Tab-separated table of C-alpha atoms in Angstrom:
chain	number	residue	atom	x	y	z
S	13	MET	CA	16.415	5.698	-0.717
S	14	PRO	CA	17.829	4.221	-3.985
S	15	LEU	CA	20.460	6.241	-5.832
S	16	PRO	CA	19.493	7.837	-9.168
S	17	VAL	CA	20.628	5.984	-12.289
S	18	ARG	CA	23.267	8.622	-13.055
S	19	ALA	CA	24.712	8.402	-9.527
S	20	ARG	CA	24.825	4.605	-9.698
S	21	THR	CA	26.584	4.759	-13.061
S	22	LEU	CA	29.144	7.220	-11.691
S	23	ALA	CA	29.794	5.014	-8.661
S	24	VAL	CA	30.360	1.957	-10.878
S	25	LEU	CA	32.715	3.863	-13.177
S	26	THR	CA	34.677	5.157	-10.179
S	27	CYS	CA	35.141	1.613	-8.850
S	28	LEU	CA	36.256	0.363	-12.279
S	29	LEU	CA	38.741	3.241	-12.571
S	30	GLY	CA	40.159	2.419	-9.133
S	31	ILE	CA	40.621	-1.215	-10.139
S	32	ALA	CA	42.243	-0.202	-13.429
S	33	LEU	CA	44.720	2.047	-11.614
S	34	THR	CA	45.578	-0.704	-9.132
S	35	PHE	CA	46.872	-3.208	-11.687
S	36	PRO	CA	49.767	-1.118	-13.075
S	37	THR	CA	50.938	-0.536	-9.496
S	38	LEU	CA	50.877	-4.257	-8.781
S	39	ALA	CA	52.610	-5.064	-12.051
S	40	ALA	CA	55.467	-2.736	-11.112
S	41	GLY	CA	56.264	-4.920	-8.082
S	42	ASP	CA	58.388	-8.040	-8.016
S	43	ASN	CA	56.649	-10.989	-9.730
S	44	GLY	CA	53.885	-8.651	-10.836
S	45	GLY	CA	53.321	-7.499	-7.279
S	46	PHE	CA	51.152	-10.505	-6.410
S	47	THR	CA	53.768	-12.667	-4.689
S	48	PRO	CA	56.918	-12.125	-2.585
S	49	LYS	CA	60.361	-11.902	-4.119
S	50	THR	CA	61.982	-15.069	-5.463
S	51	PRO	CA	63.686	-16.802	-2.501
S	52	GLU	CA	67.466	-17.182	-2.655
S	53	SER	CA	68.109	-18.857	0.715
S	54	PRO	CA	66.653	-21.840	2.621
S	55	GLY	CA	65.101	-19.496	5.164
S	56	ALA	CA	63.368	-17.440	2.482
S	57	GLU	CA	62.168	-20.631	0.787
S	58	ALA	CA	60.537	-21.820	4.015
S	59	ILE	CA	58.799	-18.458	4.404
S	60	ILE	CA	57.536	-18.584	0.810
S	61	ASP	CA	56.278	-22.169	1.238
S	62	THR	CA	54.307	-21.066	4.292
S	63	PHE	CA	52.989	-18.055	2.387
S	64	TYR	CA	51.697	-20.200	-0.471
S	65	LEU	CA	50.080	-22.734	1.873
S	66	ILE	CA	48.148	-20.004	3.679
S	67	LEU	CA	47.342	-18.297	0.370
S	68	ALA	CA	45.896	-21.532	-1.059
S	69	LEU	CA	43.795	-22.244	2.030
S	70	THR	CA	42.464	-18.701	2.320
S	71	ALA	CA	41.697	-18.590	-1.420
S	72	ALA	CA	39.757	-21.858	-1.140
S	73	ILE	CA	37.828	-20.548	1.880
S	74	PHE	CA	37.120	-17.285	0.071
S	75	LEU	CA	35.729	-19.113	-2.969
S	76	LEU	CA	33.645	-21.441	-0.789
S	77	VAL	CA	32.159	-18.617	1.277
S	78	THR	CA	31.591	-16.329	-1.721
S	79	SER	CA	29.991	-19.018	-3.887
S	80	SER	CA	27.760	-20.102	-0.975
S	81	LEU	CA	26.750	-16.487	-0.400
S	82	LEU	CA	25.873	-15.988	-4.063
S	83	LEU	CA	23.961	-19.271	-4.098
S	84	PHE	CA	21.863	-18.238	-1.095
S	85	ILE	CA	21.267	-14.774	-2.520
S	86	VAL	CA	19.858	-16.293	-5.710
S	87	ARG	CA	18.062	-19.188	-4.059
S	88	PHE	CA	16.323	-17.174	-1.354
S	89	ARG	CA	15.782	-13.846	-3.096
S	90	SER	CA	12.439	-12.191	-2.433
S	91	ARG	CA	11.080	-12.403	-6.008
S	92	GLY	CA	8.817	-9.440	-5.296
S	93	ARG	CA	7.595	-10.788	-1.948
S	94	PRO	CA	6.344	-8.019	0.362
S	95	ARG	CA	8.748	-7.122	3.170
S	96	SER	CA	6.110	-7.956	5.749
S	97	THR	CA	5.984	-11.564	4.517
S	98	GLU	CA	8.558	-13.964	5.972
S	99	GLY	CA	10.626	-16.064	3.636
S	100	PRO	CA	10.841	-19.869	3.763
S	101	GLN	CA	12.077	-21.184	7.125
S	102	VAL	CA	15.095	-23.446	6.796
S	103	ARG	CA	15.884	-25.769	9.682
S	104	GLY	CA	19.423	-26.460	10.818
S	105	ASN	CA	21.514	-29.365	9.555
S	106	THR	CA	23.462	-31.049	12.351
S	107	ARG	CA	26.076	-32.661	10.089
S	108	LEU	CA	26.672	-29.416	8.205
S	109	GLU	CA	27.041	-27.436	11.424
S	110	LEU	CA	29.511	-29.989	12.816
S	111	ALA	CA	31.452	-29.850	9.558
S	112	TRP	CA	31.836	-26.082	9.472
S	113	THR	CA	32.843	-26.123	13.143
S	114	GLY	CA	35.384	-28.935	12.826
S	115	LEU	CA	36.871	-27.960	9.443
S	116	PRO	CA	38.413	-24.651	10.651
S	117	VAL	CA	40.018	-26.510	13.554
S	118	LEU	CA	41.603	-28.985	11.123
S	119	ILE	CA	42.764	-26.152	8.846
S	120	LEU	CA	44.414	-24.286	11.725
S	121	ALA	CA	46.046	-27.521	12.916
S	122	ALA	CA	47.417	-28.149	9.410
S	123	ILE	CA	48.847	-24.623	9.205
S	124	ALA	CA	50.426	-24.910	12.669
S	125	THR	CA	51.977	-28.294	11.832
S	126	PHE	CA	53.398	-27.014	8.540
S	127	VAL	CA	54.832	-23.888	10.175
S	128	PHE	CA	56.520	-25.860	12.971
S	129	ILE	CA	58.058	-28.181	10.369
S	130	LYS	CA	59.412	-25.194	8.439
S	131	LEU	CA	60.612	-23.152	11.426
S	132	PRO	CA	63.990	-24.892	11.867
S	133	SER	CA	65.078	-24.097	8.295
S	134	ILE	CA	63.962	-20.472	8.689
S	135	ASP	CA	66.033	-20.009	11.836
S	136	ASN	CA	68.970	-22.315	11.149
S	137	PRO	CA	70.025	-23.300	7.610
S	138	SER	CA	73.179	-25.100	8.829
S	139	SER	CA	72.003	-28.468	7.529
S	140	ALA	CA	71.891	-27.029	4.002
S	141	SER	CA	75.461	-25.709	4.102
S	142	ALA	CA	77.479	-26.769	1.076
S	143	ALA	CA	80.930	-25.969	2.335
S	144	GLY	CA	82.926	-24.161	4.967
S	145	SER	CA	82.270	-23.220	8.558
S	146	GLU	CA	80.031	-20.447	9.829
S	147	LEU	CA	81.119	-16.870	9.322
S	148	ARG	CA	79.961	-14.255	11.839
S	149	VAL	CA	79.365	-10.681	10.687
S	150	THR	CA	78.166	-7.940	13.026
S	151	VAL	CA	75.374	-5.812	11.567
S	152	LYS	CA	74.852	-2.463	13.293
S	153	GLY	CA	71.962	-0.146	12.517
S	154	TYR	CA	72.551	3.602	12.874
S	155	ARG	CA	70.706	6.680	11.691
S	156	PHE	CA	70.709	6.277	8.726
S	157	TYR	CA	72.967	3.492	7.513
S	158	TRP	CA	73.999	-0.115	8.143
S	159	GLN	CA	77.542	-0.886	9.255
S	160	PHE	CA	79.034	-4.357	8.777
S	161	GLU	CA	82.027	-5.562	10.773
S	162	TYR	CA	83.870	-8.690	9.627
S	163	PRO	CA	85.944	-10.963	11.906
S	164	ASN	CA	89.273	-9.567	10.656
S	165	GLY	CA	88.266	-5.974	11.410
S	166	ALA	CA	87.171	-4.965	7.899
S	167	ILE	CA	84.234	-2.546	7.863
S	168	GLY	CA	81.583	-2.018	5.206
S	169	ILE	CA	78.597	0.318	5.078
S	170	ASP	CA	75.270	-0.461	3.375
S	171	ASP	CA	76.983	-3.023	1.104
S	172	LEU	CA	77.353	-6.439	2.770
S	173	ARG	CA	79.440	-9.061	0.975
S	174	LEU	CA	78.829	-12.732	1.753
S	175	PRO	CA	80.159	-16.056	0.434
S	176	VAL	CA	77.832	-18.345	-1.521
S	177	GLY	CA	77.119	-21.727	0.063
S	178	ARG	CA	78.463	-20.886	3.534
S	179	VAL	CA	76.305	-20.291	6.585
S	180	VAL	CA	76.666	-16.738	7.884
S	181	ASP	CA	75.621	-15.735	11.400
S	182	LEU	CA	74.502	-12.110	11.355
S	183	ALA	CA	74.754	-10.541	14.810
S	184	VAL	CA	72.275	-7.669	14.482
S	185	THR	CA	72.458	-4.871	17.024
S	186	THR	CA	72.786	-1.130	17.552
S	187	ALA	CA	74.261	1.245	20.110
S	188	PRO	CA	72.437	1.744	23.436
S	189	THR	CA	71.817	5.392	22.507
S	190	GLU	CA	70.282	4.568	19.096
S	191	VAL	CA	66.674	4.103	18.034
S	192	GLN	CA	65.402	0.717	16.874
S	193	HIS	CA	65.991	-0.450	13.297
S	194	SER	CA	64.980	-3.586	11.386
S	195	TRP	CA	67.230	-5.503	8.996
S	196	TRP	CA	65.365	-6.922	5.985
S	197	ILE	CA	66.525	-8.390	2.671
S	198	PRO	CA	63.280	-9.895	1.284
S	199	SER	CA	64.979	-12.418	-1.045
S	200	LEU	CA	67.054	-13.832	1.813
S	201	GLY	CA	64.525	-14.187	4.626
S	202	GLY	CA	62.454	-12.356	7.170
S	203	LYS	CA	63.099	-9.267	9.246
S	204	ILE	CA	65.150	-9.063	12.406
S	205	ASP	CA	65.237	-6.054	14.708
S	206	ALA	CA	68.338	-4.098	15.676
S	207	ILE	CA	67.472	-3.260	19.285
S	208	PRO	CA	69.652	-0.840	21.309
S	209	GLY	CA	71.995	-2.718	23.624
S	210	ARG	CA	70.835	-6.163	22.515
S	211	VAL	CA	72.205	-8.661	19.956
S	212	ASN	CA	69.804	-10.688	17.797
S	213	HIS	CA	71.041	-13.443	15.505
S	214	MET	CA	69.974	-14.407	12.008
S	215	LYS	CA	71.625	-17.219	10.070
S	216	LEU	CA	71.764	-16.961	6.285
S	217	LEU	CA	72.883	-19.247	3.513
S	218	VAL	CA	72.835	-17.603	0.099
S	219	LYS	CA	72.347	-20.171	-2.664
S	220	LYS	CA	73.743	-18.362	-5.692
S	221	GLU	CA	75.765	-15.348	-6.744
S	222	GLY	CA	73.946	-12.085	-7.171
S	223	THR	CA	72.962	-8.798	-5.588
S	224	TYR	CA	69.974	-8.661	-3.245
S	225	VAL	CA	68.517	-5.396	-2.004
S	226	GLY	CA	66.539	-4.437	1.063
S	227	GLN	CA	66.135	-1.650	3.585
S	228	CYS	CA	65.405	-0.764	7.181
S	229	ALA	CA	61.850	-1.903	7.912
S	230	GLU	CA	61.389	0.148	11.096
S	231	PHE	CA	60.612	3.864	10.792
S	232	CYS	CA	63.648	5.493	12.376
S	233	GLY	CA	63.637	9.155	11.441
S	234	ILE	CA	63.763	11.755	8.692
S	235	GLN	CA	66.159	9.785	6.457
S	236	HIS	CA	64.557	6.382	7.018
S	237	ALA	CA	63.877	5.996	3.283
S	238	ALA	CA	67.609	6.391	2.565
S	239	MET	CA	68.549	3.562	4.927
S	240	LEU	CA	68.946	0.966	2.181
S	241	ALA	CA	70.978	-2.228	2.267
S	242	LYS	CA	72.568	-4.451	-0.356
S	243	VAL	CA	73.944	-7.979	-0.116
S	244	GLU	CA	76.511	-9.074	-2.700
S	245	ALA	CA	76.892	-12.861	-2.798
S	246	LEU	CA	80.339	-13.868	-4.092
S	247	PRO	CA	82.026	-17.222	-4.735
S	248	THR	CA	83.754	-18.395	-1.556
S	249	SER	CA	87.297	-17.976	-2.900
S	250	GLU	CA	86.531	-14.480	-4.213
S	251	PHE	CA	84.963	-13.463	-0.911
S	252	ASP	CA	87.888	-14.810	1.129
S	253	GLY	CA	90.340	-12.871	-1.039
S	254	TRP	CA	88.325	-9.671	-0.824
S	255	VAL	CA	87.771	-9.691	2.944
S	256	LYS	CA	91.445	-10.474	3.609
S	257	LYS	CA	92.587	-7.674	1.305
S	258	GLU	CA	90.039	-5.221	2.740
S	259	GLY	CA	90.996	-5.992	6.334
S	260	THR	CA	94.684	-5.438	5.590
S	261	ALA	CA	94.052	-2.262	3.583
S	262	GLN	CA	91.894	-0.655	6.261
S	263	ARG	CA	94.710	-1.059	8.775
S	264	GLY	CA	97.177	0.680	6.453
S	265	LYS	CA	97.681	4.136	4.976
S	266	ALA	CA	95.884	3.233	1.713
S	267	SER	CA	92.625	2.643	3.553
S	268	ASP	CA	89.325	3.298	1.786
S	269	LEU	CA	87.486	3.318	5.128
S	270	GLY	CA	87.176	7.096	5.105
S	271	ALA	CA	85.481	7.122	1.697
S	272	ILE	CA	83.219	4.213	2.703
S	273	THR	CA	82.219	6.028	5.899
S	274	TRP	CA	81.637	9.380	4.223
S	275	HIS	CA	79.480	8.076	1.370
S	276	GLY	CA	77.590	5.586	3.527
S	277	ALA	CA	77.059	7.518	6.761
S	278	CYS	CA	77.580	11.232	6.093
S	279	SER	CA	76.671	12.145	2.511
S	280	LYS	CA	73.000	11.175	2.960
S	281	CYS	CA	72.545	14.297	5.094
S	282	HIS	CA	75.421	16.576	4.052
S	283	GLY	CA	75.441	15.825	0.307
S	284	PRO	CA	78.010	13.846	-1.747
S	285	GLN	CA	80.222	16.927	-2.149
S	286	ALA	CA	79.568	18.176	1.424
S	287	GLN	CA	77.567	20.967	-0.193
S	288	GLY	CA	74.797	20.675	2.386
S	289	TYR	CA	71.431	18.963	2.160
S	290	ILE	CA	69.384	18.079	5.229
S	291	GLY	CA	72.526	18.723	7.257
S	292	PRO	CA	74.697	21.855	6.936
S	293	LYS	CA	77.404	22.479	4.381
S	294	LEU	CA	80.782	21.059	5.406
S	295	GLN	CA	82.955	22.354	2.567
S	296	GLY	CA	85.588	24.487	4.235
S	297	ASN	CA	83.954	24.091	7.644
S	298	PRO	CA	86.498	24.477	10.493
S	299	ILE	CA	85.274	21.244	12.110
S	300	VAL	CA	86.922	19.304	9.280
S	301	GLN	CA	90.318	20.312	10.740
S	302	ASP	CA	89.280	19.817	14.376
S	303	ARG	CA	89.776	16.141	15.304
S	304	GLN	CA	88.327	16.503	18.799
S	305	GLY	CA	85.356	18.572	17.647
S	306	LEU	CA	84.586	16.120	14.839
S	307	GLU	CA	84.690	13.176	17.229
S	308	THR	CA	82.399	14.966	19.692
S	309	VAL	CA	79.777	15.625	17.017
S	310	ILE	CA	80.010	12.053	15.710
S	311	ARG	CA	79.668	10.495	19.150
S	312	TYR	CA	77.142	12.845	20.765
S	313	GLY	CA	75.376	14.651	17.925
S	314	ARG	CA	74.555	18.323	17.782
S	315	GLY	CA	71.208	20.071	17.435
S	316	MET	CA	69.052	18.028	15.042
S	317	MET	CA	71.962	15.772	14.114
S	318	PRO	CA	71.779	12.335	15.800
S	319	ARG	CA	74.721	10.408	17.227
S	320	VAL	CA	76.072	9.120	13.938
S	321	GLY	CA	78.772	6.868	15.366
S	322	PRO	CA	78.548	6.692	19.153
S	323	ASP	CA	80.703	3.566	19.317
S	324	TRP	CA	83.033	4.007	16.326
S	325	ASP	CA	86.642	3.204	17.074
S	326	ALA	CA	89.437	5.744	16.596
S	327	LYS	CA	90.513	4.087	13.327
S	328	GLN	CA	87.212	4.907	11.658
S	329	ILE	CA	87.070	8.500	12.911
S	330	ASP	CA	90.667	9.102	11.798
S	331	ALA	CA	89.932	7.648	8.355
S	332	LEU	CA	86.849	9.830	7.978
S	333	GLN	CA	88.688	13.006	8.972
S	334	THR	CA	91.535	12.215	6.584
S	335	TYR	CA	89.074	11.799	3.730
S	336	MET	CA	87.205	14.996	4.626
S	337	LYS	CA	90.417	17.038	4.892
S	338	GLN	CA	91.553	15.803	1.486
S	339	HIS	CA	88.250	16.554	-0.246
S	340	PHE	CA	86.431	19.250	1.740
S	341	GLY	CA	89.095	20.948	3.857
S	342	GLN	CA	89.333	23.957	1.524
S	343	GLN	CA	86.444	26.312	0.833
S	344	GLY	CA	84.397	24.869	-2.028
S	345	GLY	CA	85.850	21.365	-1.734
S	346	ALA	CA	87.933	19.402	-4.180
S	347	SER	CA	86.684	17.885	-7.400
S	348	GLY	CA	87.170	14.377	-6.120
S	349	GLY	CA	84.595	14.695	-3.363
S	350	GLY	CA	81.888	12.671	-5.078
């Protein structure tokens, strides 16, 4: 039964309102929300090229099918013909049927060929390297942060620094007792999973200086949304100087490893000032003074708290406790805790 005029008008207005509300959301995204982020590595460029090829082909198919549908609707409309009367009978066209059978095969073959040509640059950008040898950085996913370990022992959390123009081999993994995570910086390439007990490799070559943001792309728990990541691309000489200085500092008494660990791994649940948030308040908590108790909680968890650092080395636990004792050892905490 046809809808009343008022109901039809309301339905049309509702659809138009939905469309109107969609466009501001899309415009808030990168590149207006209609395309992926601007690629800043050979791997990301290959992914974007594949995206645009498939977008162009699907758009062309959509226009062809839609225009043909509209043409047939107009051409073969009933024009008041009774429903009991059959419309004009159209016989098949052998050439047309062969064409619309063979054309999809050719389209799929073209897509497959293009993808296989692009795959090597997605997986291995070594041929595009401007200078220097490969650098290997271990990327570990934990609840709810990313830890980066450089060859000289320097450790970073959530903020990964890389040299421009040098191929970097990211060894992505997580502890056997962890849940699965997924490393993803959209401007620098696709996703790669951090699977417990397994190491996956992703090779990156960042083309220019800048900061590129991403996050864990695998739902991993209550603080999944806080598991963000940032890549800072630095000139090669600046990166070399920083990583050397950081590695030396973290082995000495002036280490900032405790602050890095607290703000990256602990404050997301306990609050920047240890005032309590999702996790309990730690200001003045006796566990701050108890090295063994702190290590047990970090390695094995407690209650709703996951295993934050099941495979941290003693250096990192010591640095964290030192930082916590300095800032939160007394009831109420010190002013420098943020």
